[in-house]
Tab-separated table of C-alpha atoms in Angstrom:
chain	number	residue	atom	x	y	z
A	15	MET	CA	11.643	119.256	33.976
A	16	LYS	CA	11.506	116.092	35.999
A	17	LEU	CA	11.545	116.232	39.803
A	18	ALA	CA	14.157	114.072	41.470
A	19	LYS	CA	13.579	111.988	44.569
A	20	LYS	CA	15.310	114.578	46.775
A	21	ASP	CA	12.991	117.301	45.386
A	22	TRP	CA	9.897	115.314	46.373
A	23	PHE	CA	11.416	114.716	49.819
A	24	PHE	CA	11.932	118.474	50.233
A	25	ILE	CA	8.332	119.181	49.142
A	26	VAL	CA	6.995	116.617	51.621
A	27	ILE	CA	9.060	118.152	54.442
A	28	ILE	CA	7.717	121.630	53.641
A	29	VAL	CA	4.119	120.350	53.550
A	30	VAL	CA	4.592	118.586	56.905
A	31	VAL	CA	6.093	121.690	58.541
A	32	VAL	CA	3.295	123.924	57.245
A	33	GLY	CA	0.739	121.313	58.327
A	34	VAL	CA	2.139	121.167	61.852
A	35	PHE	CA	2.056	124.949	62.194
A	36	TRP	CA	-1.496	125.046	60.870
A	37	ALA	CA	-2.571	122.256	63.268
A	38	ILE	CA	-1.145	123.909	66.386
A	39	SER	CA	-2.449	127.333	65.524
A	40	GLY	CA	-6.003	127.955	66.451
A	41	GLU	CA	-8.404	130.273	68.089
A	42	VAL	CA	-7.125	132.201	71.055
A	43	ARG	CA	-8.455	130.554	74.200
A	44	THR	CA	-7.939	133.403	76.653
A	45	LYS	CA	-10.816	135.696	77.502
A	46	LYS	CA	-10.937	139.052	75.778
A	47	VAL	CA	-11.037	142.286	77.765
A	48	PRO	CA	-14.749	142.926	78.346
A	49	LEU	CA	-16.239	145.926	76.592
A	50	ASP	CA	-18.122	147.252	79.619
A	51	THR	CA	-18.174	150.434	81.678
A	52	ASN	CA	-15.294	149.241	83.893
A	53	HIS	CA	-12.979	148.633	80.939
A	54	LYS	CA	-14.167	151.350	78.527
A	55	ARG	CA	-11.440	153.734	79.702
A	56	PHE	CA	-8.820	151.180	78.646
A	57	TYR	CA	-10.371	150.857	75.192
A	58	ASP	CA	-10.467	154.649	74.863
A	59	ALA	CA	-6.878	155.063	76.048
A	60	PHE	CA	-5.658	152.342	73.683
A	61	ALA	CA	-7.513	153.959	70.770
A	62	GLN	CA	-5.785	157.258	71.617
A	63	GLY	CA	-2.353	155.632	71.470
A	64	ALA	CA	-1.630	154.472	75.023
A	65	GLY	CA	0.777	151.555	75.197
A	66	LYS	CA	-0.203	148.147	76.484
A	67	LEU	CA	2.490	148.216	79.172
A	68	ASP	CA	1.094	151.492	80.522
A	69	LEU	CA	-2.414	150.050	80.562
A	70	ASP	CA	-1.206	146.811	82.197
A	71	ARG	CA	-0.024	148.786	85.226
A	72	GLN	CA	-3.590	149.934	85.866
A	73	CYS	CA	-5.132	146.425	85.904
A	74	VAL	CA	-3.958	145.742	89.457
A	75	GLY	CA	-6.229	148.527	90.698
A	76	CYS	CA	-9.172	146.128	90.428
A	77	HIS	CA	-7.659	142.703	89.766
A	78	HIS	CA	-5.849	141.575	92.900
A	79	GLU	CA	-6.143	138.892	95.549
A	80	LYS	CA	-6.693	141.252	98.476
A	81	PRO	CA	-10.175	141.693	99.954
A	82	GLY	CA	-12.364	143.792	97.676
A	83	GLY	CA	-10.432	142.878	94.553
A	84	ILE	CA	-11.490	140.752	91.626
A	85	PRO	CA	-9.508	137.541	92.191
A	86	PHE	CA	-7.782	135.634	89.428
A	87	PRO	CA	-8.958	132.113	88.509
A	88	LYS	CA	-7.076	129.336	90.294
A	89	ASN	CA	-5.122	128.341	87.135
A	90	HIS	CA	-4.141	131.912	86.257
A	91	PRO	CA	-0.374	132.540	86.013
A	92	VAL	CA	1.078	134.614	88.806
A	93	LYS	CA	2.744	137.981	88.299
A	94	PRO	CA	6.456	137.656	87.678
A	95	ALA	CA	8.413	138.705	90.763
A	96	ASP	CA	10.834	140.882	88.818
A	97	GLY	CA	8.553	142.304	86.153
A	98	PRO	CA	5.261	144.013	85.456
A	99	MET	CA	1.923	142.327	84.988
A	100	ARG	CA	1.470	141.579	81.274
A	101	CYS	CA	-2.334	141.262	81.139
A	102	LEU	CA	-2.704	142.553	77.587
A	103	PHE	CA	-0.115	140.127	76.286
A	104	CYS	CA	-2.732	137.345	76.511
A	105	HIS	CA	-6.017	139.225	76.932
A	106	LYS	CA	-6.838	141.110	73.746
A	107	PHE	CA	-9.283	143.910	73.097
A	108	LYS	CA	-12.453	143.032	71.196
């Protein structure tokens, strides 16, 4: 079976699309949730079946901009005004 010109064009397009997806995918650049005494309860709760949205609600107990809180880096996205914090959407467990 001989491949026609349009078949080769289709193969090239598929290779280019797969190549682009492979090139833009890479290692996650966000920090992972530290496995320390402060965050161990989150790891334990997640292992026992707690949902990420439920755990996200507890992050603001320590991570906030008020005095005594752990501030976010200057380039960190702000919390959406009409929605919950989605910390574990970007920050993954180890």
